[in-house]
Amino acid sequence: EVQLVESGGGLVQPGGSLRLSCAASGFTFSDYWMHWVRQSPGQGLVWVSRISSDGGTAKYADSVKGRLAISRDNAKKTLDLQINSLRAEDTAVYYCARERWGTTDMDVWGKGTTVTVSS
Amino acid sequence: SYVLTQPPSVSVAPGQTARISCGEDNIGSKSVHWYQQKPGQAPVVVVFADSDRPSGIPERFSGSNSGNTATLTINRVEAGDEADYYCQVWDRDSDQWVFGGGTKLAVL
């Protein structure tokens, strides 16, 4: 079964850091570009970051550039997102998603991990 | 930056047709994807590349894209279709993935 499972969320104080992880299974992870998408409480989906299949190219939303770092380990089939200088507005459910091969949509999503930034 | 405009809500009676729009200048030149999200669940793609339907998605779901508007059409709406729907594109100029603000579909 094709599956993505996120972990690493939790309650963090403003200014802190957090590393989210996404474990992939059921498909050849190294063949696919991967994304992080977040959703603040009661709000819509917001694209955060994307990384190429070999990890060589990363792209970030303008709103988070400089504070986030996406990475992957194809041997371990994991995708990570490092978030620094956390702010209240980073409070959200963070989803990892697979980009469908040959198009630009996201065909497989994890259930998400929740990050809460609060003192 | 590229902004996709969706109506906040659409209401339709069971058995009728729901149409959800996604607007932006010259969106017809881009590939538009549509996601369904039910409360507490992750999004699921229901239409990709303007009008393609993933396996397992009912034929009642279809998409079109031309000019400044893309449209998700749901025929013979059922109570189970009640959800939030999001359009999404990849903006080549900025190399960013963009979601619309979402539309809440209410089945009366």
PDB file of C-alpha atoms in Angstrom:
ATOM      1  CA  GLU A   1       0.000   0.000   0.000  1.00  0.00           C
ATOM      2  CA  VAL A   2       1.276   3.444  -0.940  1.00  0.00           C
ATOM      3  CA  GLN A   3       1.576   5.416   2.278  1.00  0.00           C
ATOM      4  CA  LEU A   4       3.025   8.590   3.773  1.00  0.00           C
ATOM      5  CA  VAL A   5       3.215   9.002   7.544  1.00  0.00           C
ATOM      6  CA  GLU A   6       4.227  12.295   9.138  1.00  0.00           C
ATOM      7  CA  SER A   7       5.683  12.724  12.598  1.00  0.00           C
ATOM      8  CA  GLY A   8       7.470  15.286  14.718  1.00  0.00           C
ATOM      9  CA  GLY A   9       4.720  17.773  15.420  1.00  0.00           C
ATOM     10  CA  GLY A  10       3.998  19.164  18.859  1.00  0.00           C
ATOM     11  CA  LEU A  11       3.785  22.243  21.048  1.00  0.00           C
ATOM     12  CA  VAL A  12       6.696  24.647  20.618  1.00  0.00           C
ATOM     13  CA  GLN A  13       7.416  28.051  22.057  1.00  0.00           C
ATOM     14  CA  PRO A  14       7.768  31.049  19.739  1.00  0.00           C
ATOM     15  CA  GLY A  15      11.293  31.331  18.455  1.00  0.00           C
ATOM     16  CA  GLY A  16      11.897  27.620  18.777  1.00  0.00           C
ATOM     17  CA  SER A  17      12.673  25.003  16.134  1.00  0.00           C
ATOM     18  CA  LEU A  18      11.105  21.774  15.031  1.00  0.00           C
ATOM     19  CA  ARG A  19      11.942  19.007  12.587  1.00  0.00           C
ATOM     20  CA  LEU A  20       9.085  17.217  10.888  1.00  0.00           C
ATOM     21  CA  SER A  21       9.524  13.865   9.180  1.00  0.00           C
ATOM     22  CA  CYS A  22       7.556  11.904   6.641  1.00  0.00           C
ATOM     23  CA  ALA A  23       8.100   8.177   6.123  1.00  0.00           C
ATOM     24  CA  ALA A  24       7.207   6.777   2.714  1.00  0.00           C
ATOM     25  CA  SER A  25       6.317   3.198   1.864  1.00  0.00           C
ATOM     26  CA  GLY A  26       4.773   1.196  -0.931  1.00  0.00           C
ATOM     27  CA  PHE A  27       6.438   3.029  -3.831  1.00  0.00           C
ATOM     28  CA  THR A  28       9.877   3.900  -5.191  1.00  0.00           C
ATOM     29  CA  PHE A  29      10.453   7.024  -3.139  1.00  0.00           C
ATOM     30  CA  SER A  30      13.512   8.138  -5.095  1.00  0.00           C
ATOM     31  CA  ASP A  31      11.449   8.473  -8.289  1.00  0.00           C
ATOM     32  CA  TYR A  32       9.199  11.228  -6.985  1.00  0.00           C
ATOM     33  CA  TRP A  33       9.328  14.897  -6.160  1.00  0.00           C
ATOM     34  CA  MET A  34       7.846  15.568  -2.721  1.00  0.00           C
ATOM     35  CA  HIS A  35       6.025  18.484  -1.110  1.00  0.00           C
ATOM     36  CA  TRP A  36       5.025  19.917   2.231  1.00  0.00           C
ATOM     37  CA  VAL A  37       1.657  21.645   2.492  1.00  0.00           C
ATOM     38  CA  ARG A  38       0.227  23.222   5.631  1.00  0.00           C
ATOM     39  CA  GLN A  39      -3.215  24.181   6.850  1.00  0.00           C
ATOM     40  CA  SER A  40      -3.794  26.566   9.729  1.00  0.00           C
ATOM     41  CA  PRO A  41      -6.862  25.978  11.900  1.00  0.00           C
ATOM     42  CA  GLY A  42     -10.012  26.749   9.943  1.00  0.00           C
ATOM     43  CA  GLN A  43      -8.028  27.934   6.945  1.00  0.00           C
ATOM     44  CA  GLY A  44      -7.177  26.670   3.489  1.00  0.00           C
ATOM     45  CA  LEU A  45      -4.285  24.689   2.100  1.00  0.00           C
ATOM     46  CA  VAL A  46      -0.986  26.500   1.653  1.00  0.00           C
ATOM     47  CA  TRP A  47       1.925  25.081  -0.281  1.00  0.00           C
ATOM     48  CA  VAL A  48       5.174  25.325   1.697  1.00  0.00           C
ATOM     49  CA  SER A  49       8.021  23.575  -0.069  1.00  0.00           C
ATOM     50  CA  ARG A  50       9.049  21.068  -2.726  1.00  0.00           C
ATOM     51  CA  ILE A  51      12.147  18.964  -3.269  1.00  0.00           C
ATOM     52  CA  SER A  52      13.272  17.163  -6.384  1.00  0.00           C
ATOM     53  CA  SER A  53      13.539  13.395  -6.548  1.00  0.00           C
ATOM     54  CA  ASP A  54      17.316  13.406  -6.015  1.00  0.00           C
ATOM     55  CA  GLY A  55      17.190  16.094  -3.357  1.00  0.00           C
ATOM     56  CA  GLY A  56      19.247  18.465  -5.453  1.00  0.00           C
ATOM     57  CA  THR A  57      16.632  21.161  -5.952  1.00  0.00           C
ATOM     58  CA  ALA A  58      14.405  22.727  -3.327  1.00  0.00           C
ATOM     59  CA  LYS A  59      11.797  25.451  -3.626  1.00  0.00           C
ATOM     60  CA  TYR A  60       9.986  27.396  -0.907  1.00  0.00           C
ATOM     61  CA  ALA A  61       6.919  29.566  -0.652  1.00  0.00           C
ATOM     62  CA  ASP A  62       7.864  33.231  -0.427  1.00  0.00           C
ATOM     63  CA  SER A  63       6.093  33.463   2.946  1.00  0.00           C
ATOM     64  CA  VAL A  64       8.448  30.970   4.614  1.00  0.00           C
ATOM     65  CA  LYS A  65      11.678  31.410   2.693  1.00  0.00           C
ATOM     66  CA  GLY A  66      14.716  31.565   4.940  1.00  0.00           C
ATOM     67  CA  ARG A  67      13.172  29.814   7.945  1.00  0.00           C
ATOM     68  CA  LEU A  68      12.451  26.397   6.474  1.00  0.00           C
ATOM     69  CA  ALA A  69      14.678  23.710   5.054  1.00  0.00           C
ATOM     70  CA  ILE A  70      13.391  20.672   3.189  1.00  0.00           C
ATOM     71  CA  SER A  71      15.534  17.574   2.789  1.00  0.00           C
ATOM     72  CA  ARG A  72      15.220  13.901   1.976  1.00  0.00           C
ATOM     73  CA  ASP A  73      17.036  10.624   2.485  1.00  0.00           C
ATOM     74  CA  ASN A  74      16.209   8.312  -0.390  1.00  0.00           C
ATOM     75  CA  ALA A  75      17.953   5.368   1.244  1.00  0.00           C
ATOM     76  CA  LYS A  76      15.742   5.695   4.314  1.00  0.00           C
ATOM     77  CA  LYS A  77      12.692   6.815   2.285  1.00  0.00           C
ATOM     78  CA  THR A  78      12.163   9.839   4.462  1.00  0.00           C
ATOM     79  CA  LEU A  79      11.310  13.481   3.825  1.00  0.00           C
ATOM     80  CA  ASP A  80      12.095  16.149   6.430  1.00  0.00           C
ATOM     81  CA  LEU A  81      11.142  19.754   7.067  1.00  0.00           C
ATOM     82  CA  GLN A  82      13.197  21.842   9.473  1.00  0.00           C
ATOM     83  CA  ILE A  83      11.328  24.898  10.735  1.00  0.00           C
ATOM     84  CA  ASN A  84      13.257  27.590  12.584  1.00  0.00           C
ATOM     85  CA  SER A  85      12.260  30.793  14.381  1.00  0.00           C
ATOM     86  CA  LEU A  86       8.744  29.476  14.836  1.00  0.00           C
ATOM     87  CA  ARG A  87       5.927  32.012  14.957  1.00  0.00           C
ATOM     88  CA  ALA A  88       2.286  31.754  16.006  1.00  0.00           C
ATOM     89  CA  GLU A  89       1.307  31.849  12.339  1.00  0.00           C
ATOM     90  CA  ASP A  90       3.230  28.613  11.768  1.00  0.00           C
ATOM     91  CA  THR A  91       0.579  26.814  13.823  1.00  0.00           C
ATOM     92  CA  ALA A  92      -0.923  24.329  11.378  1.00  0.00           C
ATOM     93  CA  VAL A  93      -1.328  20.758  10.285  1.00  0.00           C
ATOM     94  CA  TYR A  94       1.631  19.921   8.068  1.00  0.00           C
ATOM     95  CA  TYR A  95       1.064  17.396   5.299  1.00  0.00           C
ATOM     96  CA  CYS A  96       3.660  15.699   3.161  1.00  0.00           C
ATOM     97  CA  ALA A  97       2.522  14.837  -0.335  1.00  0.00           C
ATOM     98  CA  ARG A  98       3.848  13.067  -3.382  1.00  0.00           C
ATOM     99  CA  GLU A  99       3.839  14.817  -6.730  1.00  0.00           C
ATOM    100  CA  ARG A 100       2.280  12.664  -9.418  1.00  0.00           C
ATOM    101  CA  TRP A 101       4.891  11.632 -11.954  1.00  0.00           C
ATOM    102  CA  GLY A 102       4.521  13.648 -15.134  1.00  0.00           C
ATOM    103  CA  THR A 103       2.097  16.255 -13.791  1.00  0.00           C
ATOM    104  CA  THR A 104       2.078  18.916 -11.076  1.00  0.00           C
ATOM    105  CA  ASP A 105      -0.642  17.667  -8.747  1.00  0.00           C
ATOM    106  CA  MET A 106      -0.172  15.792  -5.480  1.00  0.00           C
ATOM    107  CA  ASP A 107      -1.598  12.309  -5.724  1.00  0.00           C
ATOM    108  CA  VAL A 108      -0.690  10.835  -2.335  1.00  0.00           C
ATOM    109  CA  TRP A 109      -0.989  12.629   1.000  1.00  0.00           C
ATOM    110  CA  GLY A 110      -0.167  11.731   4.560  1.00  0.00           C
ATOM    111  CA  LYS A 111      -2.627  12.293   7.395  1.00  0.00           C
ATOM    112  CA  GLY A 112      -0.612  15.239   8.671  1.00  0.00           C
ATOM    113  CA  THR A 113       1.199  16.220  11.853  1.00  0.00           C
ATOM    114  CA  THR A 114       0.096  19.143  14.015  1.00  0.00           C
ATOM    115  CA  VAL A 115       2.423  21.964  15.021  1.00  0.00           C
ATOM    116  CA  THR A 116       1.278  24.404  17.678  1.00  0.00           C
ATOM    117  CA  VAL A 117       3.363  27.479  18.415  1.00  0.00           C
ATOM    118  CA  SER A 118       2.443  29.010  21.733  1.00  0.00           C
ATOM    119  CA  SER A 119       4.000  30.182  24.963  1.00  0.00           C
TER     120      SER A 119
ATOM    121  CA  SER B   1       2.324  36.202  -6.922  1.00  0.00           C
ATOM    122  CA  TYR B   2      -0.292  34.040  -8.588  1.00  0.00           C
ATOM    123  CA  VAL B   3      -3.656  34.081  -6.809  1.00  0.00           C
ATOM    124  CA  LEU B   4      -6.495  31.649  -7.493  1.00  0.00           C
ATOM    125  CA  THR B   5      -9.977  32.923  -6.659  1.00  0.00           C
ATOM    126  CA  GLN B   6     -12.719  30.536  -5.559  1.00  0.00           C
ATOM    127  CA  PRO B   7     -16.191  31.290  -4.182  1.00  0.00           C
ATOM    128  CA  PRO B   8     -16.260  30.689  -0.431  1.00  0.00           C
ATOM    129  CA  SER B   9     -19.319  28.491  -0.628  1.00  0.00           C
ATOM    130  CA  VAL B  10     -21.631  26.714  -3.042  1.00  0.00           C
ATOM    131  CA  SER B  11     -24.950  25.147  -2.086  1.00  0.00           C
ATOM    132  CA  VAL B  12     -26.806  22.534  -4.075  1.00  0.00           C
ATOM    133  CA  ALA B  13     -29.664  20.113  -3.541  1.00  0.00           C
ATOM    134  CA  PRO B  14     -29.042  16.370  -3.756  1.00  0.00           C
ATOM    135  CA  GLY B  15     -29.225  15.103  -7.325  1.00  0.00           C
ATOM    136  CA  GLN B  16     -28.448  18.497  -8.805  1.00  0.00           C
ATOM    137  CA  THR B  17     -25.228  19.750 -10.411  1.00  0.00           C
ATOM    138  CA  ALA B  18     -22.603  21.709  -8.507  1.00  0.00           C
ATOM    139  CA  ARG B  19     -20.121  23.935 -10.301  1.00  0.00           C
ATOM    140  CA  ILE B  20     -17.117  25.368  -8.456  1.00  0.00           C
ATOM    141  CA  SER B  21     -15.020  27.982 -10.211  1.00  0.00           C
ATOM    142  CA  CYS B  22     -11.345  28.851  -9.925  1.00  0.00           C
ATOM    143  CA  GLY B  23     -10.331  32.113 -11.518  1.00  0.00           C
ATOM    144  CA  GLU B  24      -7.160  33.895 -12.520  1.00  0.00           C
ATOM    145  CA  ASP B  25      -5.864  35.692 -15.581  1.00  0.00           C
ATOM    146  CA  ASN B  26      -5.114  33.195 -18.328  1.00  0.00           C
ATOM    147  CA  ILE B  27      -5.567  30.165 -16.086  1.00  0.00           C
ATOM    148  CA  GLY B  28      -6.463  28.317 -19.269  1.00  0.00           C
ATOM    149  CA  SER B  29      -2.757  28.193 -20.075  1.00  0.00           C
ATOM    150  CA  LYS B  30      -2.030  26.253 -16.886  1.00  0.00           C
ATOM    151  CA  SER B  31      -2.804  22.740 -15.698  1.00  0.00           C
ATOM    152  CA  VAL B  32      -5.423  22.866 -12.948  1.00  0.00           C
ATOM    153  CA  HIS B  33      -5.963  20.244 -10.279  1.00  0.00           C
ATOM    154  CA  TRP B  34      -8.858  19.840  -7.821  1.00  0.00           C
ATOM    155  CA  TYR B  35      -8.827  18.397  -4.312  1.00  0.00           C
ATOM    156  CA  GLN B  36     -11.631  17.331  -2.017  1.00  0.00           C
ATOM    157  CA  GLN B  37     -11.084  17.636   1.728  1.00  0.00           C
ATOM    158  CA  LYS B  38     -13.542  16.352   4.296  1.00  0.00           C
ATOM    159  CA  PRO B  39     -13.328  17.472   7.950  1.00  0.00           C
ATOM    160  CA  GLY B  40     -10.382  15.989   9.786  1.00  0.00           C
ATOM    161  CA  GLN B  41      -9.033  14.278   6.675  1.00  0.00           C
ATOM    162  CA  ALA B  42      -6.213  14.867   4.249  1.00  0.00           C
ATOM    163  CA  PRO B  43      -7.030  16.226   0.792  1.00  0.00           C
ATOM    164  CA  VAL B  44      -7.771  13.820  -2.047  1.00  0.00           C
ATOM    165  CA  VAL B  45      -7.279  14.747  -5.694  1.00  0.00           C
ATOM    166  CA  VAL B  46     -10.523  14.350  -7.640  1.00  0.00           C
ATOM    167  CA  VAL B  47      -9.462  15.910 -10.970  1.00  0.00           C
ATOM    168  CA  PHE B  48      -5.943  16.535 -12.270  1.00  0.00           C
ATOM    169  CA  ALA B  49      -4.538  18.128 -15.414  1.00  0.00           C
ATOM    170  CA  ASP B  50      -7.753  20.097 -15.985  1.00  0.00           C
ATOM    171  CA  SER B  51     -10.032  17.133 -16.701  1.00  0.00           C
ATOM    172  CA  ASP B  52      -8.391  13.804 -15.869  1.00  0.00           C
ATOM    173  CA  ARG B  53      -9.934  11.694 -13.149  1.00  0.00           C
ATOM    174  CA  PRO B  54      -7.857   9.435 -10.878  1.00  0.00           C
ATOM    175  CA  SER B  55      -8.903   5.825 -10.571  1.00  0.00           C
ATOM    176  CA  GLY B  56     -11.557   5.413  -7.935  1.00  0.00           C
ATOM    177  CA  ILE B  57     -13.068   8.856  -8.416  1.00  0.00           C
ATOM    178  CA  PRO B  58     -16.677   8.685  -9.672  1.00  0.00           C
ATOM    179  CA  GLU B  59     -17.449   9.839 -13.201  1.00  0.00           C
ATOM    180  CA  ARG B  60     -19.749  12.410 -11.628  1.00  0.00           C
ATOM    181  CA  PHE B  61     -16.646  14.535 -11.065  1.00  0.00           C
ATOM    182  CA  SER B  62     -15.310  16.406 -14.091  1.00  0.00           C
ATOM    183  CA  GLY B  63     -13.207  19.450 -14.834  1.00  0.00           C
ATOM    184  CA  SER B  64     -12.747  22.062 -17.514  1.00  0.00           C
ATOM    185  CA  ASN B  65     -10.359  24.957 -18.007  1.00  0.00           C
ATOM    186  CA  SER B  66     -10.448  27.801 -20.493  1.00  0.00           C
ATOM    187  CA  GLY B  67      -9.632  31.488 -20.583  1.00  0.00           C
ATOM    188  CA  ASN B  68      -9.681  32.943 -17.091  1.00  0.00           C
ATOM    189  CA  THR B  69     -11.739  30.252 -15.345  1.00  0.00           C
ATOM    190  CA  ALA B  70     -11.376  26.595 -14.448  1.00  0.00           C
ATOM    191  CA  THR B  71     -14.441  24.715 -13.258  1.00  0.00           C
ATOM    192  CA  LEU B  72     -15.029  21.597 -11.222  1.00  0.00           C
ATOM    193  CA  THR B  73     -18.420  20.061 -12.006  1.00  0.00           C
ATOM    194  CA  ILE B  74     -20.085  17.493  -9.788  1.00  0.00           C
ATOM    195  CA  ASN B  75     -23.135  15.850 -11.345  1.00  0.00           C
ATOM    196  CA  ARG B  76     -25.896  14.164  -9.368  1.00  0.00           C
ATOM    197  CA  VAL B  77     -24.562  15.531  -6.101  1.00  0.00           C
ATOM    198  CA  GLU B  78     -24.768  13.245  -3.082  1.00  0.00           C
ATOM    199  CA  ALA B  79     -24.666  14.018   0.623  1.00  0.00           C
ATOM    200  CA  GLY B  80     -21.220  12.437   0.765  1.00  0.00           C
ATOM    201  CA  ASP B  81     -19.855  15.079  -1.612  1.00  0.00           C
ATOM    202  CA  GLU B  82     -20.169  17.713   1.098  1.00  0.00           C
ATOM    203  CA  ALA B  83     -16.591  18.914   1.632  1.00  0.00           C
ATOM    204  CA  ASP B  84     -14.111  21.688   0.961  1.00  0.00           C
ATOM    205  CA  TYR B  85     -12.767  21.812  -2.586  1.00  0.00           C
ATOM    206  CA  TYR B  86      -9.479  23.419  -3.595  1.00  0.00           C
ATOM    207  CA  CYS B  87      -8.032  24.184  -7.007  1.00  0.00           C
ATOM    208  CA  GLN B  88      -4.253  24.155  -7.477  1.00  0.00           C
ATOM    209  CA  VAL B  89      -1.763  25.059 -10.196  1.00  0.00           C
ATOM    210  CA  TRP B  90       1.963  25.238 -10.658  1.00  0.00           C
ATOM    211  CA  ASP B  91       2.971  28.763 -11.590  1.00  0.00           C
ATOM    212  CA  ARG B  92       5.876  28.367 -13.989  1.00  0.00           C
ATOM    213  CA  ASP B  93       6.957  31.999 -13.745  1.00  0.00           C
ATOM    214  CA  SER B  94       7.537  31.876  -9.988  1.00  0.00           C
ATOM    215  CA  ASP B  95       8.095  28.110  -9.763  1.00  0.00           C
ATOM    216  CA  GLN B  96       5.572  27.956  -6.947  1.00  0.00           C
ATOM    217  CA  TRP B  97       2.619  25.688  -6.301  1.00  0.00           C
ATOM    218  CA  VAL B  98      -0.531  27.684  -5.570  1.00  0.00           C
ATOM    219  CA  PHE B  99      -3.839  26.667  -3.995  1.00  0.00           C
ATOM    220  CA  GLY B 100      -7.098  28.511  -4.261  1.00  0.00           C
ATOM    221  CA  GLY B 101      -8.757  29.679  -1.075  1.00  0.00           C
ATOM    222  CA  GLY B 102     -11.182  26.768  -1.089  1.00  0.00           C
ATOM    223  CA  THR B 103     -14.924  26.373  -1.580  1.00  0.00           C
ATOM    224  CA  LYS B 104     -17.221  24.761   0.947  1.00  0.00           C
ATOM    225  CA  LEU B 105     -19.814  22.644  -0.838  1.00  0.00           C
ATOM    226  CA  ALA B 106     -23.039  22.342   1.123  1.00  0.00           C
ATOM    227  CA  VAL B 107     -25.566  19.716   0.126  1.00  0.00           C
ATOM    228  CA  LEU B 108     -28.950  21.020   1.203  1.00  0.00           C
TER     229      LEU B 108
END
